[in-house]
Coordinates of C-alpha atoms and ligand atoms in Angstrom, one line a residue:
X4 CA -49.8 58.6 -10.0
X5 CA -50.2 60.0 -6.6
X6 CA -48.4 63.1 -5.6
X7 CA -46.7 61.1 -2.6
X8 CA -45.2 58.1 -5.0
X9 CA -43.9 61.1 -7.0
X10 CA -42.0 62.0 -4.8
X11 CA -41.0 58.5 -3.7
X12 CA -40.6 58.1 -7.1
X13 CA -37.5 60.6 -6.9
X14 CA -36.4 59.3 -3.8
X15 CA -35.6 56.4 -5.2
X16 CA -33.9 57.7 -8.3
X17 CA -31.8 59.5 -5.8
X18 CA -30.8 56.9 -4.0
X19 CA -29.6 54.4 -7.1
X20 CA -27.8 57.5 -8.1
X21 CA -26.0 57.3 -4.8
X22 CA -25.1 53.4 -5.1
X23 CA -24.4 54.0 -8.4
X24 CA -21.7 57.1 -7.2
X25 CA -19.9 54.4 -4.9
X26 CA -19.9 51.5 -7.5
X27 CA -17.8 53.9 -10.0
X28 CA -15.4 54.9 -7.2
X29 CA -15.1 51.1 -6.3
X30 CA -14.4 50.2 -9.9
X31 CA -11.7 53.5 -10.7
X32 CA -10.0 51.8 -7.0
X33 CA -9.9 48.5 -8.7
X34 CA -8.8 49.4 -11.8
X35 CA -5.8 51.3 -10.3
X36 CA -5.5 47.9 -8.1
X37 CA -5.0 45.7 -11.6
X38 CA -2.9 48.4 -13.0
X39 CA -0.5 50.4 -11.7
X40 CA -0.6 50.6 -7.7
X41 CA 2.3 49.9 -5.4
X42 CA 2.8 46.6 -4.3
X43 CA 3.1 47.7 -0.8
X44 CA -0.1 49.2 -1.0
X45 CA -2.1 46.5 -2.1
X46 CA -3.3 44.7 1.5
X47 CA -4.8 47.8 2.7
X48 CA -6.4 48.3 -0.7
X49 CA -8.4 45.2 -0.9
X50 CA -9.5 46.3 2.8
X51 CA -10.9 48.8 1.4
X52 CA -12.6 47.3 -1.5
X53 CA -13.7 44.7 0.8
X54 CA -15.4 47.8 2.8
X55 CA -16.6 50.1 -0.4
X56 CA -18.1 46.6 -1.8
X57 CA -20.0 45.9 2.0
X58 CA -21.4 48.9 1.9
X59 CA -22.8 49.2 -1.7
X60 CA -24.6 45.4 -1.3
X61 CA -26.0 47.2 2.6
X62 CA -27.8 49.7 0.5
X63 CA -28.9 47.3 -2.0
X64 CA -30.4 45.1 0.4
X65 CA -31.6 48.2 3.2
X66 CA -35.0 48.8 4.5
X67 CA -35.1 52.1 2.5
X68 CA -34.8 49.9 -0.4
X69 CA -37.7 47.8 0.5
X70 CA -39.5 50.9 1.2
X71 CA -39.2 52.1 -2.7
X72 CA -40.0 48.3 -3.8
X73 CA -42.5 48.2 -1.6
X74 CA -44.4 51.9 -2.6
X75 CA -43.8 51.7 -6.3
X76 CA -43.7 48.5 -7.3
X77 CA -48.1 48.0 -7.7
X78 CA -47.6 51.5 -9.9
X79 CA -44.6 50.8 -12.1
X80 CA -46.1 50.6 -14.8
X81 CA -47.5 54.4 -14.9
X82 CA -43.6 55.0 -14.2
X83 CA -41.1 56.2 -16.8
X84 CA -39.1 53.2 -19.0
X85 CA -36.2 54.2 -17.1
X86 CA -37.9 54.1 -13.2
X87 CA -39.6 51.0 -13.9
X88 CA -36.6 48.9 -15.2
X89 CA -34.7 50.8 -12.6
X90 CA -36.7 49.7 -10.4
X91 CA -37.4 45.7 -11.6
X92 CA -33.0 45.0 -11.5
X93 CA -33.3 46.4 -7.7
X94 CA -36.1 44.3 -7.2
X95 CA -34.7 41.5 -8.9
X96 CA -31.0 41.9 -6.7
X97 CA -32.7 42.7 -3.2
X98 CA -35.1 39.5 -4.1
X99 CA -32.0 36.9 -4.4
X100 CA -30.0 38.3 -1.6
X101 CA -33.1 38.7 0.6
X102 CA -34.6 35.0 0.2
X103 CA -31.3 33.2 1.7
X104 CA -31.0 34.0 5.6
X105 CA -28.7 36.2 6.5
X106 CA -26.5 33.3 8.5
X107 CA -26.5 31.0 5.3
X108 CA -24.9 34.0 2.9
X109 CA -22.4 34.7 5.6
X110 CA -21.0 31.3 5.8
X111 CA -21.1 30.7 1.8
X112 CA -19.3 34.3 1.2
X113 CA -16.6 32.7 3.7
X114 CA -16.6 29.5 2.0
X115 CA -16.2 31.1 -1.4
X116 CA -13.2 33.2 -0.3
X117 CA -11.5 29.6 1.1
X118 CA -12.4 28.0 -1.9
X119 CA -11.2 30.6 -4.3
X120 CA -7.6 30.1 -2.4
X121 CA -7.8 26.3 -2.1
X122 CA -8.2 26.1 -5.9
X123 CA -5.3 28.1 -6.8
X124 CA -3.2 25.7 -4.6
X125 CA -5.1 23.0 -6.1
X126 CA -4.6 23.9 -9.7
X127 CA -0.9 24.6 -9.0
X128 CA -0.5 21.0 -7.2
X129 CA -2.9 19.6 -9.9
X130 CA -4.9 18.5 -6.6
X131 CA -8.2 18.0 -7.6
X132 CA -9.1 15.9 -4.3
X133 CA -8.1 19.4 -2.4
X134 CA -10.8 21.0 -4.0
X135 CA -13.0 18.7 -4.1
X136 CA -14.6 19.1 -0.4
X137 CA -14.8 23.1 -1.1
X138 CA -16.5 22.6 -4.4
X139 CA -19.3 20.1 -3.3
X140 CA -19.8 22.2 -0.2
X141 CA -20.5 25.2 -2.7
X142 CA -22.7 23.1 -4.9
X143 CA -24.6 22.3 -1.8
X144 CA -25.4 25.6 -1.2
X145 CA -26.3 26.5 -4.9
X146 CA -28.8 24.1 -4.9
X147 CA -30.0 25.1 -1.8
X148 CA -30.3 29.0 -2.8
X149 CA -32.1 27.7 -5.7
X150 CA -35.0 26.3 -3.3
X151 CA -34.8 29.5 -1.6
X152 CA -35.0 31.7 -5.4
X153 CA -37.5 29.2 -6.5
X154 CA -37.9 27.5 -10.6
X155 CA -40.0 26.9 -12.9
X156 CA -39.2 23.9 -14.9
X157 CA -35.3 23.4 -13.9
X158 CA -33.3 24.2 -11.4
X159 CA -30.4 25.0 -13.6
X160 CA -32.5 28.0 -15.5
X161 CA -32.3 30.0 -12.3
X162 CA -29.1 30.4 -12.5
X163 CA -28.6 30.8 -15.9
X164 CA -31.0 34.1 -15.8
X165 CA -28.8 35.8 -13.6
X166 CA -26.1 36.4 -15.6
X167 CA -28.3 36.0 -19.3
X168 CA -32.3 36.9 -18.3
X169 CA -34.6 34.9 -20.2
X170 CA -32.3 32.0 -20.6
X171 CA -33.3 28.7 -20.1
X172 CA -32.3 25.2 -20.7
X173 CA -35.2 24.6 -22.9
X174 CA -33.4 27.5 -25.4
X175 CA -29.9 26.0 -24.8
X176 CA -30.2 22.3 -25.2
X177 CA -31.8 22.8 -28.5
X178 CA -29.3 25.5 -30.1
X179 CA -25.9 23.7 -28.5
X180 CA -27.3 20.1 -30.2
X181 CA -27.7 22.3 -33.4
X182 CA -24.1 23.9 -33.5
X183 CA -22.5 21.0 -31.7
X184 CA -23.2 18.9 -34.5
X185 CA -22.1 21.3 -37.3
X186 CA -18.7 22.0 -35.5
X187 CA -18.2 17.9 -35.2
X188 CA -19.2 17.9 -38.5
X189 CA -16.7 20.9 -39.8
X190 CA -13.8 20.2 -37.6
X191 CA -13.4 16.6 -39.3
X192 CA -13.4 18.3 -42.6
X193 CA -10.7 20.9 -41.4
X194 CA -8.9 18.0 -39.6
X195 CA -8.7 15.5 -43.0
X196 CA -8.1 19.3 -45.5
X197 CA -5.5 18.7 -47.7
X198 CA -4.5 22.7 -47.1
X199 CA -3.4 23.4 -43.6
X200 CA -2.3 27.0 -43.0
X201 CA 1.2 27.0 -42.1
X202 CA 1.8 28.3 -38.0
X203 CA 5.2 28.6 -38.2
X204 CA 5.0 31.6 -40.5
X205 CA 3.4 33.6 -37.2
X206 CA 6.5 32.8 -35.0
X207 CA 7.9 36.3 -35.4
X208 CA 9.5 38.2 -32.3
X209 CA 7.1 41.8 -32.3
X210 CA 8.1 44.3 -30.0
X211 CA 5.4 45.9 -27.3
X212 CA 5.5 49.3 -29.0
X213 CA 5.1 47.6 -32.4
X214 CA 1.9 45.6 -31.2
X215 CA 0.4 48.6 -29.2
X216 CA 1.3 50.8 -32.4
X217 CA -0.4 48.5 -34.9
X218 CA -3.6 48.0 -32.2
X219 CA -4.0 51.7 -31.2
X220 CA -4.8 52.3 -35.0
X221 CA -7.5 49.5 -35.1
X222 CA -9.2 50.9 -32.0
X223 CA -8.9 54.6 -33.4
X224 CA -10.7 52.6 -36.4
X225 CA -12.7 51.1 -34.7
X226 CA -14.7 54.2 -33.0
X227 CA -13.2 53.7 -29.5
X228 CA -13.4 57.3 -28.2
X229 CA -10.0 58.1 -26.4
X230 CA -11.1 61.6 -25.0
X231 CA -13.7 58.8 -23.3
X232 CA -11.6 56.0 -22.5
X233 CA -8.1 54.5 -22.0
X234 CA -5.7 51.4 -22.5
X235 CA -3.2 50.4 -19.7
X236 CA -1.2 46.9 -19.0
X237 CA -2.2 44.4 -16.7
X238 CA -1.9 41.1 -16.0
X239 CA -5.2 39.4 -16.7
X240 CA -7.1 41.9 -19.4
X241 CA -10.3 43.3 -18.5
X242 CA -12.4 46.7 -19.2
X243 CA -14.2 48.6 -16.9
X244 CA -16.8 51.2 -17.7
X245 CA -16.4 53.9 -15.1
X246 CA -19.1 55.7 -16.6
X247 CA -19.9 56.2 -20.4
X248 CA -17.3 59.0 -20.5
X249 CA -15.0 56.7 -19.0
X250 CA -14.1 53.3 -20.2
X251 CA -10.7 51.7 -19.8
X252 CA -9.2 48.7 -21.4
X253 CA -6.5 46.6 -20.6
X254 CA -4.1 44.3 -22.3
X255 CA -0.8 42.1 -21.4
X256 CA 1.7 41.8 -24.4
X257 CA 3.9 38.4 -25.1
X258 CA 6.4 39.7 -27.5
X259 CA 6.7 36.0 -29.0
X260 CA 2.7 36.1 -29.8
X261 CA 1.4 39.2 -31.2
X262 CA -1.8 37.8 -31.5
X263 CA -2.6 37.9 -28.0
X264 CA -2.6 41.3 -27.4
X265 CA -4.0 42.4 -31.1
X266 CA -6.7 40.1 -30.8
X267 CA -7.3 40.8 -27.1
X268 CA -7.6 44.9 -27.5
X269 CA -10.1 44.6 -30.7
X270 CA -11.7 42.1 -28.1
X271 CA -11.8 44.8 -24.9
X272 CA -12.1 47.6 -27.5
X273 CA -15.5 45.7 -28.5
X274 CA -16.6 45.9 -24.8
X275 CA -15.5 49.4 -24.3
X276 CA -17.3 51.1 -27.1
X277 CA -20.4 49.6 -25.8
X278 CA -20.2 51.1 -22.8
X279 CA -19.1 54.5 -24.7
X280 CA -22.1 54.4 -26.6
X281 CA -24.8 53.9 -23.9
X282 CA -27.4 56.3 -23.7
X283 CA -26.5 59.2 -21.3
X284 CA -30.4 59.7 -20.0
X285 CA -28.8 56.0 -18.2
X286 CA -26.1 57.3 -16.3
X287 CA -26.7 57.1 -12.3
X288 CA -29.3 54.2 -12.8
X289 CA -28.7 50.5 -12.4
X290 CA -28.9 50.4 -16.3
X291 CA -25.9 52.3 -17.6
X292 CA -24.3 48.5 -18.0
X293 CA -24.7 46.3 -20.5
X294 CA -27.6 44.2 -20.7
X295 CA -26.1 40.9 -20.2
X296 CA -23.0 39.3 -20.3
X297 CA -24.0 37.3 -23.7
X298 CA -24.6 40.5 -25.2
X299 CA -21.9 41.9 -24.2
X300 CA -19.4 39.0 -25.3
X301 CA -21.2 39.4 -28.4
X302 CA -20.0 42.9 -28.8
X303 CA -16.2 42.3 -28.1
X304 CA -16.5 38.7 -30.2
X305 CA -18.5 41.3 -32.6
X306 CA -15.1 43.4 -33.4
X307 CA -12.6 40.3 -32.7
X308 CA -14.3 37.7 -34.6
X309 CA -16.8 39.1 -37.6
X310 CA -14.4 42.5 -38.1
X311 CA -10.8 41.9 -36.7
X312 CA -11.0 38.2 -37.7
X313 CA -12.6 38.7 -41.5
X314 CA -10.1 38.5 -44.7
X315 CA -11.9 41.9 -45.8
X316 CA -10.4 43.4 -42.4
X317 CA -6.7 41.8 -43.1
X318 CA -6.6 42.7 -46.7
X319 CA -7.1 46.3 -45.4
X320 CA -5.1 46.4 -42.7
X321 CA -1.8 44.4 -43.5
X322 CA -0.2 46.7 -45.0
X323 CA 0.0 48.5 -42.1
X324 CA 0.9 45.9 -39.8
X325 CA 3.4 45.2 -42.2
X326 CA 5.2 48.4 -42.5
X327 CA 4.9 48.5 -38.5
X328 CA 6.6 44.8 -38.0
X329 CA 8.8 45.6 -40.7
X330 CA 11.1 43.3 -42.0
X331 CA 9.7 40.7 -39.7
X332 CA 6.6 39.8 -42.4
X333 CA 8.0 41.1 -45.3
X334 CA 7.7 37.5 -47.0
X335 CA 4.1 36.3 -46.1
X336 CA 1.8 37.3 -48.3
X337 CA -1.6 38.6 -46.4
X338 CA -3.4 35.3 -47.3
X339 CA -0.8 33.5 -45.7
X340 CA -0.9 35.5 -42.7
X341 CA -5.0 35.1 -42.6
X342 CA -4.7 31.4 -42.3
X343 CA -1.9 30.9 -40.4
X344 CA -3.6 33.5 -37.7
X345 CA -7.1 31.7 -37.9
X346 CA -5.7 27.9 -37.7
X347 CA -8.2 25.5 -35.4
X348 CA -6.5 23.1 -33.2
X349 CA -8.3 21.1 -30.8
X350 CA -7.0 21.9 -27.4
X351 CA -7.2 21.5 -23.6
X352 CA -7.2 25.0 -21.9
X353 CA -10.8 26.6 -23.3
X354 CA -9.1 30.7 -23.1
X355 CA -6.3 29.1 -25.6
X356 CA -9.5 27.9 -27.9
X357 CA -10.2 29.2 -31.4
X358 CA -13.7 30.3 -32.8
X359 CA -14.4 27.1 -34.1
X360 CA -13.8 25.0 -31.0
X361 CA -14.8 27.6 -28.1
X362 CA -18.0 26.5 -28.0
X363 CA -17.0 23.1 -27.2
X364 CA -15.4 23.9 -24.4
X365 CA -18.8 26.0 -23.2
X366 CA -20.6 23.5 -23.8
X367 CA -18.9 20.9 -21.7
X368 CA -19.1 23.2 -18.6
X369 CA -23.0 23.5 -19.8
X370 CA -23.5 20.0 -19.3
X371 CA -21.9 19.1 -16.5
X372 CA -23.1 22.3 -14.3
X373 CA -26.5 21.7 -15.4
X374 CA -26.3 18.0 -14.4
X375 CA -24.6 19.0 -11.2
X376 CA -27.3 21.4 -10.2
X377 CA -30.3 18.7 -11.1
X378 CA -28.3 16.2 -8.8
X379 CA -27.5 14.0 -11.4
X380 CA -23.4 13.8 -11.0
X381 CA -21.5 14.5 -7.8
X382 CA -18.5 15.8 -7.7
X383 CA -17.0 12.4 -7.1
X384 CA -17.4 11.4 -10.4
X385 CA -17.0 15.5 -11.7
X386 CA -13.2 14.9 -13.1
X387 CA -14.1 11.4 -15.3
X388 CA -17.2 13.1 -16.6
X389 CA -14.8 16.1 -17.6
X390 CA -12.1 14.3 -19.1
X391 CA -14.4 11.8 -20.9
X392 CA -16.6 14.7 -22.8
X393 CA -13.5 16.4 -24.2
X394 CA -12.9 13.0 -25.1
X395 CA -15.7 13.0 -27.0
X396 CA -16.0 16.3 -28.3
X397 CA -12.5 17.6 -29.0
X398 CA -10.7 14.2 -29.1
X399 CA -8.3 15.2 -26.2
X400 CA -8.0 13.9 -23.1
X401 CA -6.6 15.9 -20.1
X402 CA -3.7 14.5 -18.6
X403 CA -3.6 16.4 -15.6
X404 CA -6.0 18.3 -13.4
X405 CA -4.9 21.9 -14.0
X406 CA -4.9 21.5 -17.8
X407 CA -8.5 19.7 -16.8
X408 CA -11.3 20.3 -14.4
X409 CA -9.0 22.9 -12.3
X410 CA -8.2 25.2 -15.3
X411 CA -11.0 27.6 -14.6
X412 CA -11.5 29.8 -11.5
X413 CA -15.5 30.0 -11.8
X414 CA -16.8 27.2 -9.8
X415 CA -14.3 28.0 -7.3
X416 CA -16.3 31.5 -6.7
X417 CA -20.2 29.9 -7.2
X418 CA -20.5 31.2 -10.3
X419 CA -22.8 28.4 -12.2
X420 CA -24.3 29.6 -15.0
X421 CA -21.9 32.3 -16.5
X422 CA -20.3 29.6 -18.5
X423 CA -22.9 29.8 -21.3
X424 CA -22.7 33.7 -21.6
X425 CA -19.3 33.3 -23.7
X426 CA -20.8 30.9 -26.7
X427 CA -24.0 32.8 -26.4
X428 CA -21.9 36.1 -27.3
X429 CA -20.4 34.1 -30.9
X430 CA -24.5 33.4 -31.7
X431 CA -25.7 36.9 -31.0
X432 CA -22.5 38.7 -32.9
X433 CA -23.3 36.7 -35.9
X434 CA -26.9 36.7 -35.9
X435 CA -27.0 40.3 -35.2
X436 CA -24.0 40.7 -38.3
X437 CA -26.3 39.1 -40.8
X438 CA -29.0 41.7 -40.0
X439 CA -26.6 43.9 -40.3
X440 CA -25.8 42.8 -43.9
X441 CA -29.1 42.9 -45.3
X442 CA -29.6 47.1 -43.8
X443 CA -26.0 47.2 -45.2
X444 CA -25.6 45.6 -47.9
X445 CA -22.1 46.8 -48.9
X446 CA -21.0 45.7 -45.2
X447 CA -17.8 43.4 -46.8
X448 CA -16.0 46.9 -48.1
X449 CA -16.8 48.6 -45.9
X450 CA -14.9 46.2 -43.5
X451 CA -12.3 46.5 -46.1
X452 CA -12.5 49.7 -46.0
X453 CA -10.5 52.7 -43.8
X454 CA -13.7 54.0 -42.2
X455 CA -16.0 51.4 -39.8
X456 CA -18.1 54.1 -38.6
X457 CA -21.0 52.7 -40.4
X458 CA -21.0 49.6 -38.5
X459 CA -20.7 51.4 -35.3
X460 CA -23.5 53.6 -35.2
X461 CA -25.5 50.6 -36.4
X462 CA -24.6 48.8 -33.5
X463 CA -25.4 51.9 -31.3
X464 CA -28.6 51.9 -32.7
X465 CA -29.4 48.5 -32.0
X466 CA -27.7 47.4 -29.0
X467 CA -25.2 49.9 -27.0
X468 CA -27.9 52.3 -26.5
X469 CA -30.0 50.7 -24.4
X470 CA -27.8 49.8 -22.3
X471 CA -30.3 47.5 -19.7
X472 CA -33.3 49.4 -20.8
X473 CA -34.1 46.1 -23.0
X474 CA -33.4 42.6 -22.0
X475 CA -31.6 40.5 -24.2
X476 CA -33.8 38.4 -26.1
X477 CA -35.8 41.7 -26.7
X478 CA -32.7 43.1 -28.2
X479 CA -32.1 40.1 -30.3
X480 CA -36.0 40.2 -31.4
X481 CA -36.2 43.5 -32.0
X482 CA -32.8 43.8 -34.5
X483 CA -33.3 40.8 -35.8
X484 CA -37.1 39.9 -35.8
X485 CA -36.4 36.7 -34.4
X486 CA -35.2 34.8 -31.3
X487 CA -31.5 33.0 -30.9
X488 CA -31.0 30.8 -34.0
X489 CA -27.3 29.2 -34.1
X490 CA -27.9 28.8 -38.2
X491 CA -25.9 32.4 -38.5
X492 CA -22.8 31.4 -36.7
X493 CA -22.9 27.6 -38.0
X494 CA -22.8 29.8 -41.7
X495 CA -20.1 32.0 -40.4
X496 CA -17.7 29.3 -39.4
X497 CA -18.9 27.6 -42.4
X498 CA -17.8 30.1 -44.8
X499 CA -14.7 30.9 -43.0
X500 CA -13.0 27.7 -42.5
X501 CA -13.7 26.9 -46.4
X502 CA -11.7 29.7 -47.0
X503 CA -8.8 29.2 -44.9
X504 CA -8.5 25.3 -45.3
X505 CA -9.5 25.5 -49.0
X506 CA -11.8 23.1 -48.2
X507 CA -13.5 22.7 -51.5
X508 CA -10.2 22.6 -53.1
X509 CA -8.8 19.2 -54.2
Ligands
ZN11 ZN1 -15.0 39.5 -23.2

């Protein structure tokens, strides 16, 4: 490499340090937004998001920008692993903000912030015909963008590689077919079992202290670093890696339903200790972040659903929670508690879902966005075509629009295409998890067991260190020495549900 370009070559590494300095402020001012700031406060706040955020996507999209694209890009491949996929996301952001005109993003970003406000009036109202102009204006504009970004076989896989790269319809019609037809299959069987857990036994008042007591020991367990991170309340949970030395997690506790903030912090505690465990040689590029959002749902869903979610983890834990809760399940025996915790129930609202009928409810949104963005549906006919797939699939039908079509603020914000992340995440933890119990093959005590560390560092091994270094399919192939096969998580909920629904028991 030339002597110039090396120097342009540390430019450049300079200056994503730099955007990568104002994303972590914005993300500590947002944090403190969601958590604890002063209601008073809060206009002039979100002005100043609105002008820390401006500024960031300026320097994304500047001519200095072009300049490093334009210099380094011929040479990247004589550029270190981190320059070069430094520099391919830059290229790939300032690429699908650069090929819509300037005018055209304006007016959508306006239309986006209308729409987001419509909806919530909508969903309150159960309005769908409010929303309706707003959402096919949006669509509009989608599928225009994606004549700007450009496809190769359809539309629809555009945007799905912005949030999962590599995905493609080709991938996802053939794996949801594959699991959509074992759930059918399984959730008949659990439906007709003779054995059905008993709910009832759950409906135990648990004080906040009590739940954050119990959880803060699974997360110690768990290998989430608190000299590196930190748990706060908020209203809707989230986690945000400041930087790998700082991760916070949030939670919200209903002291009539432990399970949504136990569940929910092994959940955010999942996402967290990815970001903990990113390589440090990554911090001040665009690739200390996870490298997708399916791989990162598969890490939470790894520690919710495989670990916190396993009979090995309750038979270990109980006790504990026990002696915590105490007297309130003194009388339920830990097998008991397992099933009653991990009943499936079909159901309306897809972030009330259990594992076994989540990815239902993704693949419903899959199928209508994709036939929205190849133009076969408008958004006319959007609310029967809802209502009549979780018809089909879940056997309810939505008698209203927020418990319907309106339930979910994603469309309302143009984001088509993130939908598929979330059931992606169940197939990656679980194929990665029977990987990981052929390296480990004591893996069930050990999740019975007082000490996870094991599983951790395996997982930092394979996945949290690279943080975007590798794409996600290249993770998948590389741990697992194939590409996304659904058979692991059709097992897993295979297994599971025998167990708790007895279901070869007569
Ligand atoms: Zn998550």
């Amino acid at each position: 490499m030339s002597e110039s370009n090396q120097k342009l070559e540390q430019e450049f590494l300079e200056y994503v340090k730099k955007i990568s300095a104002f994303e972590e402020a914005l993300s500590l001012v947002y944090w403190d937004l969601r958590t604890g700031a002063p209601e008073k406060g809060t206009t002039q706040r979100s002005e100043v998001i609105g002008t820390l955020s401006g500024e960031i996507f300026k320097m994304k999209v500047s001519e200095e920008m072009a300049a490093f694209i334009a210099g380094l890009w011929l040479e990247k491949d004589g550029l270190s692993d981190v320059t070069r996929r430094s520099l391919e996301e830059c290229k790939k952001e300032y690429d699908l903000n650069k090929k819509i005109p300037a005018a055209e993003y304006e007016a959508y970003t306006k239309l986006v912030a209308q729409a987001e406000n419509v909806w919530t009036t909508a969903r309150a109202t159960n309005d769908y015909a409010l929303f309706e102009p707003y959402l096919e204006k949006i669509i509009a504009s989608k599928r225009q963008f994606i004549e700007y970004w450009g496809y190769k076989e359809n539309p629809y896989d555009t945007l799905l590689d912005q949030y999962e790269p590599g995905m493609t319809v080709a991938i996802l019609d053939d794996v949801f077919a594959k699991l959509r037809e074992s759930i059918l299959v399984l959730r008949q069987r659990v439906e007709a079992a003779k054995h059905q857990p008993d709910p009832t036994l759950l409906h135990k008042r648990v004080s906040k202290e009590h739940q954050k007591a119990f959880s803060m020991r699974i997360l110690a367990k768990m290998g989430f670093d608190f000299a590196a991170g930190r748990l706060d309340d908020t209203v809707h949970p989230f986690a945000t890696g400041l930087n790998t030395g700082d991760v916070r997690i949030t939670t919200r506790y209903d002291e009539d339903n432990f399970k949504m903030a136990v569940f929910g912090i092994i959940h955010e505690g999942g996402h967290a200790i990815y970001e903990q465990n990113i390589s440090p040689k990554l911090i001040g590029t665009p690739l200390s972040n996870g490298a997708s959002m399916g791989i990162h749902e598969s890490q939470s869903l790894f520690y919710e659903i495989i670990l916190g979610s396993s009979f090995a983890f309750w038979q270990s834990n109980y006790k504990d929670f026990q002696e915590i809760t105490a007297p309130a399940f003194d009388d339920v025996s830990v097998e008991e508690f397992y099933r009653a915790v991990n009943i499936s129930e079909s159901s309306l609202i897809r972030i009330e879902a259990d594992t076994l009928t989540y990815p239902l409810h993704i693949m419903i949104r899959y199928e209508l966005e994709k036939a929205i963005m190849n133009g076969e549906i408008g958004v006319a006919d959007l609310r029967d075509a809802w209502n009549d797939k979780y018809e089909a699939y879940l056997g309810v039908r939505p008698g209203n629009d927020a418990d319907g079509i309106l339930q979910d603020i994603h469309w309302s914000g143009g984001d088509f295409g993130y939908f598929p992340s979330y059931a992606l995440g169940y197939m990656y933890a679980a194929q990665l998890f029977a990987t990981m119990s052929k390296e480990i093959p004591n893996v069930s005590e050990i999740l019975a067991s007082d000490d996870y560390t094991v599983i951790r560092e395996w997982l930092t091994k394979n996945v949290h260190q690279f943080g975007m270094l590798k794409k996600p399919l290249a993770i998948l192939q590389d741990t697992t020495g194939e590409g996304l096969n659904p058979e692991y998580l059709i097992q897993l909920l295979n297994d599971r549900y025998d167990f708790i629904y007895k279901l070869n028991e007569v």
